[in-house]
PDB file of C-alpha atoms in Angstrom:
ATOM      1  CA  MET A   1    -113.318-159.284   8.932  1.00  0.00           C
ATOM      2  CA  ASP A   2    -115.936-161.166   6.961  1.00  0.00           C
ATOM      3  CA  ARG A   3    -115.551-164.597   8.515  1.00  0.00           C
ATOM      4  CA  TYR A   4    -118.340-166.069   6.427  1.00  0.00           C
ATOM      5  CA  ALA A   5    -116.197-165.784   3.306  1.00  0.00           C
ATOM      6  CA  GLN A   6    -113.286-167.700   4.837  1.00  0.00           C
ATOM      7  CA  ASN A   7    -112.569-171.350   4.117  1.00  0.00           C
ATOM      8  CA  ILE A   8    -110.806-173.550   6.663  1.00  0.00           C
ATOM      9  CA  LEU A   9    -109.210-176.844   5.637  1.00  0.00           C
ATOM     10  CA  VAL A  10    -109.085-179.537   8.349  1.00  0.00           C
ATOM     11  CA  VAL A  11    -107.069-182.709   7.698  1.00  0.00           C
ATOM     12  CA  ASP A  12    -106.951-185.327  10.481  1.00  0.00           C
ATOM     13  CA  ASP A  13    -107.444-189.092  10.382  1.00  0.00           C
ATOM     14  CA  GLU A  14    -109.158-189.071  13.797  1.00  0.00           C
ATOM     15  CA  GLU A  15    -112.722-188.514  12.664  1.00  0.00           C
ATOM     16  CA  GLU A  16    -113.933-187.436  16.102  1.00  0.00           C
ATOM     17  CA  ILE A  17    -111.376-184.632  16.201  1.00  0.00           C
ATOM     18  CA  THR A  18    -112.063-183.539  12.632  1.00  0.00           C
ATOM     19  CA  ASP A  19    -115.824-183.550  13.145  1.00  0.00           C
ATOM     20  CA  LEU A  20    -115.496-181.702  16.465  1.00  0.00           C
ATOM     21  CA  LEU A  21    -113.333-178.976  14.922  1.00  0.00           C
ATOM     22  CA  GLU A  22    -115.843-178.687  12.091  1.00  0.00           C
ATOM     23  CA  VAL A  23    -118.619-178.003  14.608  1.00  0.00           C
ATOM     24  CA  TYR A  24    -116.651-175.353  16.500  1.00  0.00           C
ATOM     25  CA  LEU A  25    -115.363-173.602  13.377  1.00  0.00           C
ATOM     26  CA  THR A  26    -118.753-173.698  11.667  1.00  0.00           C
ATOM     27  CA  ASN A  27    -120.289-172.133  14.763  1.00  0.00           C
ATOM     28  CA  GLU A  28    -117.825-169.269  14.309  1.00  0.00           C
ATOM     29  CA  GLY A  29    -119.050-168.747  10.757  1.00  0.00           C
ATOM     30  CA  TYR A  30    -116.220-170.420   8.875  1.00  0.00           C
ATOM     31  CA  HIS A  31    -116.749-172.778   5.934  1.00  0.00           C
ATOM     32  CA  VAL A  32    -114.964-176.058   6.728  1.00  0.00           C
ATOM     33  CA  HIS A  33    -113.519-178.506   4.197  1.00  0.00           C
ATOM     34  CA  LYS A  34    -112.561-181.689   6.058  1.00  0.00           C
ATOM     35  CA  PHE A  35    -110.467-184.697   5.069  1.00  0.00           C
ATOM     36  CA  TYR A  36    -109.506-187.843   7.001  1.00  0.00           C
ATOM     37  CA  SER A  37    -106.399-188.424   4.846  1.00  0.00           C
ATOM     38  CA  GLY A  38    -104.197-186.514   2.432  1.00  0.00           C
ATOM     39  CA  ALA A  39    -106.084-187.812  -0.619  1.00  0.00           C
ATOM     40  CA  GLY A  40    -107.858-184.997  -2.425  1.00  0.00           C
ATOM     41  CA  VAL A  41    -106.426-182.223  -0.260  1.00  0.00           C
ATOM     42  CA  LEU A  42    -104.331-180.544  -2.948  1.00  0.00           C
ATOM     43  CA  GLU A  43    -107.223-180.775  -5.409  1.00  0.00           C
ATOM     44  CA  CYS A  44    -109.487-179.063  -2.879  1.00  0.00           C
ATOM     45  CA  ILE A  45    -106.964-176.278  -2.380  1.00  0.00           C
ATOM     46  CA  SER A  46    -106.731-175.818  -6.138  1.00  0.00           C
ATOM     47  CA  GLU A  47    -110.496-175.489  -6.468  1.00  0.00           C
ATOM     48  CA  LYS A  48    -111.359-173.547  -3.304  1.00  0.00           C
ATOM     49  CA  GLN A  49    -109.928-170.342  -1.941  1.00  0.00           C
ATOM     50  CA  ILE A  50    -108.549-171.774   1.279  1.00  0.00           C
ATOM     51  CA  ASP A  51    -107.716-169.190   3.947  1.00  0.00           C
ATOM     52  CA  LEU A  52    -106.120-171.476   6.550  1.00  0.00           C
ATOM     53  CA  ALA A  53    -105.266-175.169   6.992  1.00  0.00           C
ATOM     54  CA  LEU A  54    -105.179-177.380  10.090  1.00  0.00           C
ATOM     55  CA  LEU A  55    -102.965-180.399   9.295  1.00  0.00           C
ATOM     56  CA  ASP A  56    -102.438-183.503  11.405  1.00  0.00           C
ATOM     57  CA  VAL A  57     -98.843-184.714  11.346  1.00  0.00           C
ATOM     58  CA  MET A  58     -99.751-188.415  11.313  1.00  0.00           C
ATOM     59  CA  LEU A  59    -102.000-189.299   8.354  1.00  0.00           C
ATOM     60  CA  PRO A  60    -102.616-192.795   6.924  1.00  0.00           C
ATOM     61  CA  ASP A  61    -101.289-192.034   3.447  1.00  0.00           C
ATOM     62  CA  ILE A  62     -98.906-189.079   3.812  1.00  0.00           C
ATOM     63  CA  ASP A  63     -97.306-187.336   6.773  1.00  0.00           C
ATOM     64  CA  GLY A  64     -98.419-183.804   7.514  1.00  0.00           C
ATOM     65  CA  PHE A  65     -94.925-182.376   7.100  1.00  0.00           C
ATOM     66  CA  THR A  66     -94.762-183.605   3.510  1.00  0.00           C
ATOM     67  CA  LEU A  67     -98.257-182.305   2.819  1.00  0.00           C
ATOM     68  CA  CYS A  68     -97.283-178.953   4.317  1.00  0.00           C
ATOM     69  CA  ARG A  69     -94.206-178.787   2.081  1.00  0.00           C
ATOM     70  CA  ARG A  70     -96.275-179.558  -1.024  1.00  0.00           C
ATOM     71  CA  ILE A  71     -98.797-176.880  -0.119  1.00  0.00           C
ATOM     72  CA  ARG A  72     -96.018-174.346   0.338  1.00  0.00           C
ATOM     73  CA  GLU A  73     -94.812-174.967  -3.201  1.00  0.00           C
ATOM     74  CA  ALA A  74     -97.775-172.953  -4.476  1.00  0.00           C
ATOM     75  CA  TRP A  75     -99.857-171.490  -1.627  1.00  0.00           C
ATOM     76  CA  TYR A  76     -99.067-169.187   1.281  1.00  0.00           C
ATOM     77  CA  PHE A  77    -102.131-169.196   3.535  1.00  0.00           C
ATOM     78  CA  PRO A  78    -101.476-169.923   7.247  1.00  0.00           C
ATOM     79  CA  ILE A  79    -100.900-173.554   8.250  1.00  0.00           C
ATOM     80  CA  ILE A  80    -101.351-174.881  11.794  1.00  0.00           C
ATOM     81  CA  MET A  81     -99.949-178.347  12.523  1.00  0.00           C
ATOM     82  CA  LEU A  82    -101.820-180.728  14.848  1.00  0.00           C
ATOM     83  CA  THR A  83     -99.845-183.516  16.510  1.00  0.00           C
ATOM     84  CA  ALA A  84     -99.588-185.749  19.540  1.00  0.00           C
ATOM     85  CA  LYS A  85     -95.820-185.280  19.545  1.00  0.00           C
ATOM     86  CA  VAL A  86     -94.246-182.701  21.809  1.00  0.00           C
ATOM     87  CA  GLU A  87     -90.556-182.825  20.905  1.00  0.00           C
ATOM     88  CA  ASP A  88     -88.975-179.509  19.923  1.00  0.00           C
ATOM     89  CA  GLN A  89     -87.428-181.159  16.863  1.00  0.00           C
ATOM     90  CA  ASP A  90     -90.902-181.976  15.551  1.00  0.00           C
ATOM     91  CA  LYS A  91     -91.967-178.380  16.036  1.00  0.00           C
ATOM     92  CA  ILE A  92     -88.879-177.116  14.239  1.00  0.00           C
ATOM     93  CA  ALA A  93     -89.457-179.598  11.412  1.00  0.00           C
ATOM     94  CA  GLY A  94     -92.982-178.312  10.921  1.00  0.00           C
ATOM     95  CA  MET A  95     -91.898-174.674  11.003  1.00  0.00           C
ATOM     96  CA  THR A  96     -89.089-175.200   8.534  1.00  0.00           C
ATOM     97  CA  MET A  97     -91.540-176.918   6.176  1.00  0.00           C
ATOM     98  CA  GLY A  98     -93.571-173.713   6.200  1.00  0.00           C
ATOM     99  CA  ALA A  99     -96.030-174.144   9.074  1.00  0.00           C
ATOM    100  CA  ASP A 100     -97.055-171.018  10.979  1.00  0.00           C
ATOM    101  CA  ASP A 101     -98.180-172.555  14.256  1.00  0.00           C
ATOM    102  CA  TYR A 102     -98.191-175.843  16.133  1.00  0.00           C
ATOM    103  CA  ILE A 103    -100.840-177.295  18.486  1.00  0.00           C
ATOM    104  CA  THR A 104    -100.206-180.412  20.559  1.00  0.00           C
ATOM    105  CA  LYS A 105    -102.928-182.970  21.217  1.00  0.00           C
ATOM    106  CA  PRO A 106    -104.989-183.279  23.319  1.00  0.00           C
ATOM    107  CA  PHE A 107    -106.216-179.734  22.926  1.00  0.00           C
ATOM    108  CA  ASN A 108    -109.198-177.607  23.807  1.00  0.00           C
ATOM    109  CA  PRO A 109    -111.199-176.869  20.624  1.00  0.00           C
ATOM    110  CA  LEU A 110    -111.659-173.305  21.857  1.00  0.00           C
ATOM    111  CA  GLU A 111    -107.876-172.897  21.841  1.00  0.00           C
ATOM    112  CA  VAL A 112    -107.768-174.080  18.237  1.00  0.00           C
ATOM    113  CA  VAL A 113    -110.469-171.572  17.284  1.00  0.00           C
ATOM    114  CA  ALA A 114    -108.511-168.805  19.020  1.00  0.00           C
ATOM    115  CA  ARG A 115    -105.322-169.769  17.157  1.00  0.00           C
ATOM    116  CA  VAL A 116    -107.229-169.867  13.865  1.00  0.00           C
ATOM    117  CA  LYS A 117    -108.591-166.380  14.458  1.00  0.00           C
ATOM    118  CA  ALA A 118    -105.132-165.098  15.394  1.00  0.00           C
ATOM    119  CA  GLN A 119    -103.527-166.539  12.258  1.00  0.00           C
ATOM    120  CA  LEU A 120    -106.259-165.146  10.009  1.00  0.00           C
ATOM    121  CA  ARG A 121    -105.899-161.700  11.578  1.00  0.00           C
ATOM    122  CA  ARG A 122    -102.149-161.910  11.113  1.00  0.00           C
ATOM    123  CA  ALA A 123    -102.494-162.944   7.485  1.00  0.00           C
ATOM    124  CA  GLN A 124    -104.685-159.925   6.814  1.00  0.00           C
ATOM    125  CA  THR A 125    -102.556-157.426   8.705  1.00  0.00           C
ATOM    126  CA  TYR A 126     -99.014-158.712   8.216  1.00  0.00           C
ATOM    127  CA  ASN A 127     -98.135-155.363   6.672  1.00  0.00           C
ATOM    128  CA  PHE A 128     -98.484-154.031  10.221  1.00  0.00           C
ATOM    129  CA  SER A 129     -98.040-150.307  10.616  1.00  0.00           C
ATOM    130  CA  MET A 130     -95.058-148.828  12.414  1.00  0.00           C
ATOM    131  CA  GLY A 131     -96.224-145.276  11.960  1.00  0.00           C
ATOM    132  CA  ARG A 132     -94.898-144.907   8.420  1.00  0.00           C
ATOM    133  CA  GLN A 133     -96.464-144.607   4.996  1.00  0.00           C
ATOM    134  CA  GLU A 134     -96.140-148.292   4.164  1.00  0.00           C
ATOM    135  CA  GLU A 135     -96.870-147.919   0.487  1.00  0.00           C
ATOM    136  CA  GLU A 136     -93.677-145.865   0.181  1.00  0.00           C
ATOM    137  CA  GLU A 137     -91.449-148.289   2.073  1.00  0.00           C
ATOM    138  CA  TYR A 138     -88.730-149.987   0.094  1.00  0.00           C
ATOM    139  CA  TYR A 139     -85.463-151.600   1.163  1.00  0.00           C
ATOM    140  CA  ASN A 140     -82.549-152.885  -0.877  1.00  0.00           C
ATOM    141  CA  VAL A 141     -80.047-154.880   1.148  1.00  0.00           C
ATOM    142  CA  ARG A 142     -77.160-156.014  -1.029  1.00  0.00           C
ATOM    143  CA  GLY A 143     -79.482-157.325  -3.741  1.00  0.00           C
ATOM    144  CA  MET A 144     -82.427-158.330  -1.548  1.00  0.00           C
ATOM    145  CA  GLU A 145     -85.315-155.958  -2.186  1.00  0.00           C
ATOM    146  CA  ILE A 146     -88.284-155.606   0.175  1.00  0.00           C
ATOM    147  CA  ASN A 147     -91.190-153.683  -1.347  1.00  0.00           C
ATOM    148  CA  VAL A 148     -94.129-152.996   0.960  1.00  0.00           C
ATOM    149  CA  SER A 149     -96.448-151.645  -1.735  1.00  0.00           C
ATOM    150  CA  ASP A 150     -96.838-155.073  -3.358  1.00  0.00           C
ATOM    151  CA  HIS A 151     -95.430-157.179  -0.490  1.00  0.00           C
ATOM    152  CA  THR A 152     -92.676-158.756  -2.550  1.00  0.00           C
ATOM    153  CA  CYS A 153     -89.177-159.957  -1.787  1.00  0.00           C
ATOM    154  CA  ILE A 154     -86.840-159.794  -4.787  1.00  0.00           C
ATOM    155  CA  LEU A 155     -83.446-161.491  -4.666  1.00  0.00           C
ATOM    156  CA  PHE A 156     -81.044-160.395  -7.410  1.00  0.00           C
ATOM    157  CA  GLY A 157     -83.957-159.623  -9.731  1.00  0.00           C
ATOM    158  CA  GLU A 158     -85.956-162.794  -9.019  1.00  0.00           C
ATOM    159  CA  GLU A 159     -89.046-162.811  -6.819  1.00  0.00           C
ATOM    160  CA  ILE A 160     -88.758-165.157  -3.840  1.00  0.00           C
ATOM    161  CA  PRO A 161     -91.938-167.008  -2.799  1.00  0.00           C
ATOM    162  CA  ILE A 162     -92.313-166.148   0.890  1.00  0.00           C
ATOM    163  CA  THR A 163     -95.295-166.376   3.189  1.00  0.00           C
ATOM    164  CA  PRO A 164     -96.911-163.294   4.774  1.00  0.00           C
ATOM    165  CA  LEU A 165     -95.326-164.249   8.100  1.00  0.00           C
ATOM    166  CA  GLU A 166     -91.866-164.533   6.551  1.00  0.00           C
ATOM    167  CA  PHE A 167     -92.369-161.177   4.848  1.00  0.00           C
ATOM    168  CA  SER A 168     -93.316-159.651   8.208  1.00  0.00           C
ATOM    169  CA  ILE A 169     -90.106-160.959   9.779  1.00  0.00           C
ATOM    170  CA  LEU A 170     -87.937-159.522   7.003  1.00  0.00           C
ATOM    171  CA  LEU A 171     -89.807-156.231   7.067  1.00  0.00           C
ATOM    172  CA  TYR A 172     -89.426-155.848  10.823  1.00  0.00           C
ATOM    173  CA  LEU A 173     -85.698-156.573  10.628  1.00  0.00           C
ATOM    174  CA  CYS A 174     -85.361-154.066   7.778  1.00  0.00           C
ATOM    175  CA  ARG A 175     -87.189-151.454   9.823  1.00  0.00           C
ATOM    176  CA  ARG A 176     -84.652-152.089  12.607  1.00  0.00           C
ATOM    177  CA  MET A 177     -81.747-152.233  10.180  1.00  0.00           C
ATOM    178  CA  GLY A 178     -78.398-152.061  11.935  1.00  0.00           C
ATOM    179  CA  GLN A 179     -79.957-152.945  15.286  1.00  0.00           C
ATOM    180  CA  VAL A 180     -80.018-156.299  17.013  1.00  0.00           C
ATOM    181  CA  VAL A 181     -83.568-157.596  17.438  1.00  0.00           C
ATOM    182  CA  SER A 182     -84.069-160.224  20.132  1.00  0.00           C
ATOM    183  CA  SER A 183     -86.112-163.343  19.468  1.00  0.00           C
ATOM    184  CA  GLU A 184     -88.532-162.150  22.133  1.00  0.00           C
ATOM    185  CA  GLU A 185     -89.080-158.768  20.463  1.00  0.00           C
ATOM    186  CA  LEU A 186     -89.382-160.299  17.007  1.00  0.00           C
ATOM    187  CA  PHE A 187     -91.940-162.861  18.187  1.00  0.00           C
ATOM    188  CA  GLU A 188     -94.056-160.384  20.132  1.00  0.00           C
ATOM    189  CA  LYS A 189     -94.084-157.790  17.332  1.00  0.00           C
ATOM    190  CA  VAL A 190     -94.681-160.167  14.415  1.00  0.00           C
ATOM    191  CA  TRP A 191     -96.801-162.853  16.063  1.00  0.00           C
ATOM    192  CA  GLY A 192     -98.504-160.433  18.444  1.00  0.00           C
ATOM    193  CA  GLU A 193     -98.289-162.903  21.332  1.00  0.00           C
ATOM    194  CA  LYS A 194     -96.318-163.195  24.567  1.00  0.00           C
ATOM    195  CA  TYR A 195     -92.957-164.853  24.075  1.00  0.00           C
ATOM    196  CA  LEU A 196     -92.301-167.960  26.177  1.00  0.00           C
ATOM    197  CA  ASP A 197     -88.912-169.387  27.150  1.00  0.00           C
ATOM    198  CA  ASN A 198     -87.556-172.162  24.927  1.00  0.00           C
ATOM    199  CA  ASN A 199     -89.683-170.955  22.039  1.00  0.00           C
ATOM    200  CA  ASN A 200     -87.998-172.158  18.843  1.00  0.00           C
ATOM    201  CA  THR A 201     -90.566-170.626  16.504  1.00  0.00           C
ATOM    202  CA  VAL A 202     -88.436-167.612  15.560  1.00  0.00           C
ATOM    203  CA  MET A 203     -85.330-169.726  14.987  1.00  0.00           C
ATOM    204  CA  ALA A 204     -87.248-172.113  12.748  1.00  0.00           C
ATOM    205  CA  HIS A 205     -88.688-169.310  10.622  1.00  0.00           C
ATOM    206  CA  ILE A 206     -85.320-167.567  10.325  1.00  0.00           C
ATOM    207  CA  ALA A 207     -83.872-170.863   9.100  1.00  0.00           C
ATOM    208  CA  ARG A 208     -86.672-171.163   6.538  1.00  0.00           C
ATOM    209  CA  ILE A 209     -86.079-167.609   5.282  1.00  0.00           C
ATOM    210  CA  ARG A 210     -82.338-168.167   5.026  1.00  0.00           C
ATOM    211  CA  GLU A 211     -82.946-171.288   2.976  1.00  0.00           C
ATOM    212  CA  LYS A 212     -85.083-169.331   0.538  1.00  0.00           C
ATOM    213  CA  LEU A 213     -82.430-166.600   0.332  1.00  0.00           C
ATOM    214  CA  HIS A 214     -79.767-169.265  -0.361  1.00  0.00           C
ATOM    215  CA  GLU A 215     -77.869-168.109   2.704  1.00  0.00           C
ATOM    216  CA  ASN A 216     -74.623-169.702   3.844  1.00  0.00           C
ATOM    217  CA  ALA A 217     -75.455-170.674   7.443  1.00  0.00           C
ATOM    218  CA  ARG A 218     -71.917-169.918   8.606  1.00  0.00           C
ATOM    219  CA  LYS A 219     -71.552-166.669   6.690  1.00  0.00           C
ATOM    220  CA  PRO A 220     -75.046-165.260   6.160  1.00  0.00           C
ATOM    221  CA  LYS A 221     -75.189-162.277   3.849  1.00  0.00           C
ATOM    222  CA  PHE A 222     -78.528-160.887   4.941  1.00  0.00           C
ATOM    223  CA  ILE A 223     -79.716-162.020   8.389  1.00  0.00           C
ATOM    224  CA  LYS A 224     -76.892-162.075  10.933  1.00  0.00           C
ATOM    225  CA  THR A 225     -77.122-164.017  14.186  1.00  0.00           C
ATOM    226  CA  VAL A 226     -75.805-162.239  17.256  1.00  0.00           C
ATOM    227  CA  TRP A 227     -75.369-165.215  19.571  1.00  0.00           C
ATOM    228  CA  GLY A 228     -77.199-164.921  22.855  1.00  0.00           C
ATOM    229  CA  VAL A 229     -78.872-161.695  21.728  1.00  0.00           C
ATOM    230  CA  GLY A 230     -80.876-162.023  18.528  1.00  0.00           C
ATOM    231  CA  TYR A 231     -80.796-161.188  14.812  1.00  0.00           C
ATOM    232  CA  LYS A 232     -80.043-158.197  12.646  1.00  0.00           C
ATOM    233  CA  ILE A 233     -79.810-157.016   9.066  1.00  0.00           C
ATOM    234  CA  GLU A 234     -76.731-154.852   8.708  1.00  0.00           C
ATOM    235  CA  LYS A 235     -76.782-151.576   6.849  1.00  0.00           C
TER     236      LYS A 235
END
Protein backbone atom coordinates (compact mmCIF):
# COMPACT_ATOMS: atom_id res chain seq x y z
CA MET A 1 0.00 0.00 0.00
CA ASP A 2 1.39 3.39 -0.94
CA ARG A 3 0.53 5.32 2.20
CA TYR A 4 2.15 8.49 0.93
CA ALA A 5 -0.59 8.89 -1.66
CA GLN A 6 -3.39 8.68 0.91
CA ASN A 7 -5.23 11.70 2.27
CA ILE A 8 -6.77 11.67 5.74
CA LEU A 9 -9.40 14.22 6.74
CA VAL A 10 -9.52 15.12 10.46
CA VAL A 11 -12.41 17.24 11.75
CA ASP A 12 -12.47 18.05 15.48
CA ASP A 13 -13.06 21.33 17.31
CA GLU A 14 -10.55 20.38 20.04
CA GLU A 15 -7.41 21.76 18.45
CA GLU A 16 -5.07 19.76 20.69
CA ILE A 17 -6.66 16.50 19.55
CA THR A 18 -6.69 17.50 15.89
CA ASP A 19 -3.07 18.66 15.98
CA LEU A 20 -1.99 15.53 17.86
CA LEU A 21 -3.67 13.23 15.34
CA GLU A 22 -2.03 15.21 12.55
CA VAL A 23 1.40 14.52 14.06
CA TYR A 24 0.79 10.79 14.48
CA LEU A 25 -0.76 10.32 11.04
CA THR A 26 1.89 12.43 9.31
CA ASN A 27 4.56 10.31 10.98
CA GLU A 28 2.93 7.29 9.34
CA GLY A 29 3.25 8.94 5.94
CA TYR A 30 -0.32 10.12 5.48
CA HIS A 31 -1.26 13.56 4.16
CA VAL A 32 -3.58 15.20 6.71
CA HIS A 33 -6.25 17.81 5.98
CA LYS A 34 -7.49 19.19 9.30
CA PHE A 35 -10.50 21.30 10.23
CA TYR A 36 -11.72 22.62 13.60
CA SER A 37 -15.33 22.93 12.37
CA GLY A 38 -17.50 21.68 9.53
CA ALA A 39 -16.92 24.81 7.44
CA GLY A 40 -15.01 24.01 4.28
CA VAL A 41 -15.01 20.25 4.80
CA LEU A 42 -17.21 19.34 1.85
CA GLU A 43 -15.26 21.72 -0.39
CA CYS A 44 -12.03 20.01 0.65
CA ILE A 45 -13.48 16.60 -0.14
CA SER A 46 -14.58 17.85 -3.55
CA GLU A 47 -11.10 19.12 -4.36
CA LYS A 48 -8.93 16.42 -2.77
CA GLN A 49 -9.02 12.68 -3.14
CA ILE A 50 -9.82 11.86 0.47
CA ASP A 51 -9.18 8.24 1.46
CA LEU A 52 -10.57 8.32 5.01
CA ALA A 53 -12.24 10.79 7.39
CA LEU A 54 -12.08 11.14 11.18
CA LEU A 55 -15.16 13.14 12.29
CA ASP A 56 -15.91 14.49 15.74
CA VAL A 57 -19.58 14.18 16.66
CA MET A 58 -19.74 17.53 18.48
CA LEU A 59 -18.69 20.42 16.22
CA PRO A 60 -19.45 24.13 16.76
CA ASP A 61 -21.40 24.61 13.54
CA ILE A 62 -22.71 21.18 12.54
CA ASP A 63 -22.93 17.83 14.30
CA GLY A 64 -20.75 15.04 12.98
CA PHE A 65 -23.71 12.78 12.21
CA THR A 66 -25.16 15.36 9.82
CA LEU A 67 -21.76 15.90 8.23
CA CYS A 68 -21.36 12.15 7.85
CA ARG A 69 -24.76 11.90 6.15
CA ARG A 70 -23.89 14.70 3.73
CA ILE A 71 -20.59 13.05 2.86
CA ARG A 72 -22.36 9.77 2.19
CA GLU A 73 -24.59 11.44 -0.37
CA ALA A 74 -21.65 11.48 -2.78
CA TRP A 75 -18.56 9.76 -1.33
CA TYR A 76 -17.90 6.28 0.02
CA PHE A 77 -14.46 6.38 1.64
CA PRO A 78 -14.27 5.04 5.23
CA ILE A 79 -15.51 7.31 8.03
CA ILE A 80 -14.49 6.93 11.69
CA MET A 81 -16.53 8.89 14.24
CA LEU A 82 -14.81 10.45 17.28
CA THR A 83 -16.94 11.22 20.33
CA ALA A 84 -16.97 11.55 24.08
CA LYS A 85 -20.33 9.78 24.20
CA VAL A 86 -20.48 6.08 24.93
CA GLU A 87 -24.17 5.24 24.57
CA ASP A 88 -25.01 2.42 22.16
CA GLN A 89 -27.70 4.58 20.57
CA ASP A 90 -25.06 7.12 19.56
CA LYS A 91 -22.98 4.38 17.99
CA ILE A 92 -25.98 3.04 16.10
CA ALA A 93 -26.87 6.55 14.94
CA GLY A 94 -23.39 7.03 13.52
CA MET A 95 -23.40 3.65 11.80
CA THR A 96 -26.80 4.17 10.25
CA MET A 97 -25.63 7.54 8.91
CA GLY A 98 -22.88 5.68 7.07
CA ALA A 99 -19.95 5.62 9.50
CA ASP A 100 -17.65 2.59 9.39
CA ASP A 101 -16.14 2.76 12.86
CA TYR A 102 -16.51 4.57 16.17
CA ILE A 103 -13.82 5.64 18.67
CA THR A 104 -14.69 6.99 22.11
CA LYS A 105 -12.68 9.76 23.74
CA PRO A 106 -10.30 9.81 25.49
CA PHE A 107 -8.31 7.57 23.20
CA ASN A 108 -4.75 6.54 22.55
CA PRO A 109 -3.55 8.13 19.28
CA LEU A 110 -1.84 4.85 18.43
CA GLU A 111 -5.23 3.14 18.56
CA VAL A 112 -6.62 5.70 16.13
CA VAL A 113 -3.70 5.10 13.76
CA ALA A 114 -4.30 1.34 13.97
CA ARG A 115 -8.01 1.80 13.20
CA VAL A 116 -7.15 4.08 10.27
CA LYS A 117 -4.80 1.49 8.83
CA ALA A 118 -7.40 -1.25 9.28
CA GLN A 119 -10.12 0.76 7.53
CA LEU A 120 -7.82 1.66 4.64
CA ARG A 121 -6.80 -1.98 4.21
CA ARG A 122 -10.45 -2.98 4.27
CA ALA A 123 -11.38 -0.35 1.70
CA GLN A 124 -8.73 -1.69 -0.65
CA THR A 125 -9.52 -5.36 -0.14
CA TYR A 126 -13.27 -5.40 0.45
CA ASN A 127 -13.60 -7.73 -2.52
CA PHE A 128 -11.97 -10.30 -0.24
CA SER A 129 -11.27 -13.66 -1.80
CA MET A 130 -13.15 -16.77 -0.76
CA GLY A 131 -11.24 -19.02 -3.11
CA ARG A 132 -13.31 -18.19 -6.18
CA GLN A 133 -12.70 -16.29 -9.39
CA GLU A 134 -14.22 -13.05 -8.15
CA GLU A 135 -14.43 -11.40 -11.53
CA GLU A 136 -16.91 -14.10 -12.56
CA GLU A 137 -19.12 -13.82 -9.48
CA TYR A 138 -22.62 -12.54 -10.01
CA TYR A 139 -25.79 -12.92 -7.96
CA ASN A 140 -29.38 -12.02 -8.74
CA VAL A 141 -31.68 -12.25 -5.75
CA ARG A 142 -35.24 -11.40 -6.73
CA GLY A 143 -34.17 -8.24 -8.57
CA MET A 144 -31.13 -7.35 -6.47
CA GLU A 145 -27.99 -7.92 -8.52
CA ILE A 146 -24.52 -8.19 -6.98
CA ASN A 147 -21.72 -7.98 -9.54
CA VAL A 148 -18.20 -8.51 -8.22
CA SER A 149 -16.41 -7.52 -11.43
CA ASP A 150 -17.41 -3.86 -11.06
CA HIS A 151 -18.51 -3.98 -7.40
CA THR A 152 -22.03 -2.78 -8.06
CA CYS A 153 -25.39 -3.44 -6.46
CA ILE A 154 -28.31 -3.06 -8.87
CA LEU A 155 -31.88 -2.99 -7.56
CA PHE A 156 -34.54 -3.51 -10.23
CA GLY A 157 -32.26 -2.00 -12.88
CA GLU A 158 -31.07 0.98 -10.81
CA GLU A 159 -27.63 1.12 -9.23
CA ILE A 160 -27.72 1.56 -5.45
CA PRO A 161 -25.00 3.75 -3.91
CA ILE A 162 -23.43 1.51 -1.26
CA THR A 163 -20.12 1.74 0.53
CA PRO A 164 -17.37 -0.89 0.11
CA LEU A 165 -18.20 -2.21 3.58
CA GLU A 166 -21.90 -2.55 2.74
CA PHE A 167 -20.98 -4.30 -0.50
CA SER A 168 -18.80 -6.73 1.47
CA ILE A 169 -21.70 -7.56 3.79
CA LEU A 170 -24.06 -8.26 0.89
CA LEU A 171 -21.43 -10.27 -0.95
CA TYR A 172 -20.67 -12.43 2.07
CA LEU A 173 -24.37 -13.13 2.64
CA CYS A 174 -24.77 -13.98 -1.05
CA ARG A 175 -21.83 -16.36 -0.85
CA ARG A 176 -23.60 -18.05 2.08
CA MET A 177 -26.98 -17.89 0.37
CA GLY A 178 -29.56 -20.06 2.09
CA GLN A 179 -27.45 -20.30 5.24
CA VAL A 180 -27.84 -18.35 8.45
CA VAL A 181 -24.79 -16.19 9.15
CA SER A 182 -24.31 -15.11 12.76
CA SER A 183 -23.43 -11.52 13.63
CA GLU A 184 -20.16 -12.82 15.04
CA GLU A 185 -19.19 -14.59 11.81
CA LEU A 186 -20.25 -11.66 9.64
CA PHE A 187 -18.26 -9.19 11.74
CA GLU A 188 -15.11 -11.30 11.90
CA LYS A 189 -15.14 -12.12 8.17
CA VAL A 190 -16.01 -8.64 6.87
CA TRP A 191 -14.33 -6.44 9.47
CA GLY A 192 -11.46 -8.86 10.07
CA GLU A 193 -11.55 -8.25 13.83
CA LYS A 194 -12.58 -10.22 16.91
CA TYR A 195 -16.27 -9.89 17.67
CA LEU A 196 -17.15 -8.57 21.14
CA ASP A 197 -20.41 -9.10 23.03
CA ASN A 198 -23.00 -6.34 22.72
CA ASN A 199 -21.49 -5.22 19.43
CA ASN A 200 -24.23 -3.40 17.51
CA THR A 201 -22.07 -2.63 14.48
CA VAL A 202 -23.48 -5.43 12.31
CA MET A 203 -27.07 -4.59 13.22
CA ALA A 204 -26.54 -0.93 12.39
CA HIS A 205 -25.03 -1.70 8.99
CA ILE A 206 -27.75 -4.22 8.15
CA ALA A 207 -30.31 -1.52 8.96
CA ARG A 208 -28.49 0.92 6.68
CA ILE A 209 -28.42 -1.61 3.82
CA ARG A 210 -32.09 -2.41 4.24
CA GLU A 211 -32.92 1.28 4.07
CA LYS A 212 -31.07 1.59 0.78
CA LEU A 213 -32.85 -1.50 -0.56
CA HIS A 214 -36.21 -0.01 0.49
CA GLU A 215 -36.84 -3.04 2.67
CA ASN A 216 -39.96 -3.47 4.77
CA ALA A 217 -38.49 -4.01 8.25
CA ARG A 218 -41.25 -6.46 9.18
CA LYS A 219 -41.22 -8.35 5.90
CA PRO A 220 -37.76 -7.97 4.38
CA LYS A 221 -37.44 -9.28 0.85
CA PHE A 222 -33.69 -9.67 0.74
CA ILE A 223 -31.97 -9.89 4.14
CA LYS A 224 -33.91 -12.05 6.60
CA THR A 225 -33.35 -11.87 10.35
CA VAL A 226 -33.27 -15.20 12.15
CA TRP A 227 -33.85 -14.01 15.70
CA GLY A 228 -31.20 -15.07 18.16
CA VAL A 229 -29.08 -16.55 15.37
CA GLY A 230 -28.18 -14.09 12.64
CA TYR A 231 -29.02 -13.10 9.06
CA LYS A 232 -29.50 -14.81 5.73
CA ILE A 233 -30.35 -14.22 2.10
CA GLU A 234 -32.72 -16.94 0.96
CA LYS A 235 -32.29 -18.73 -2.33
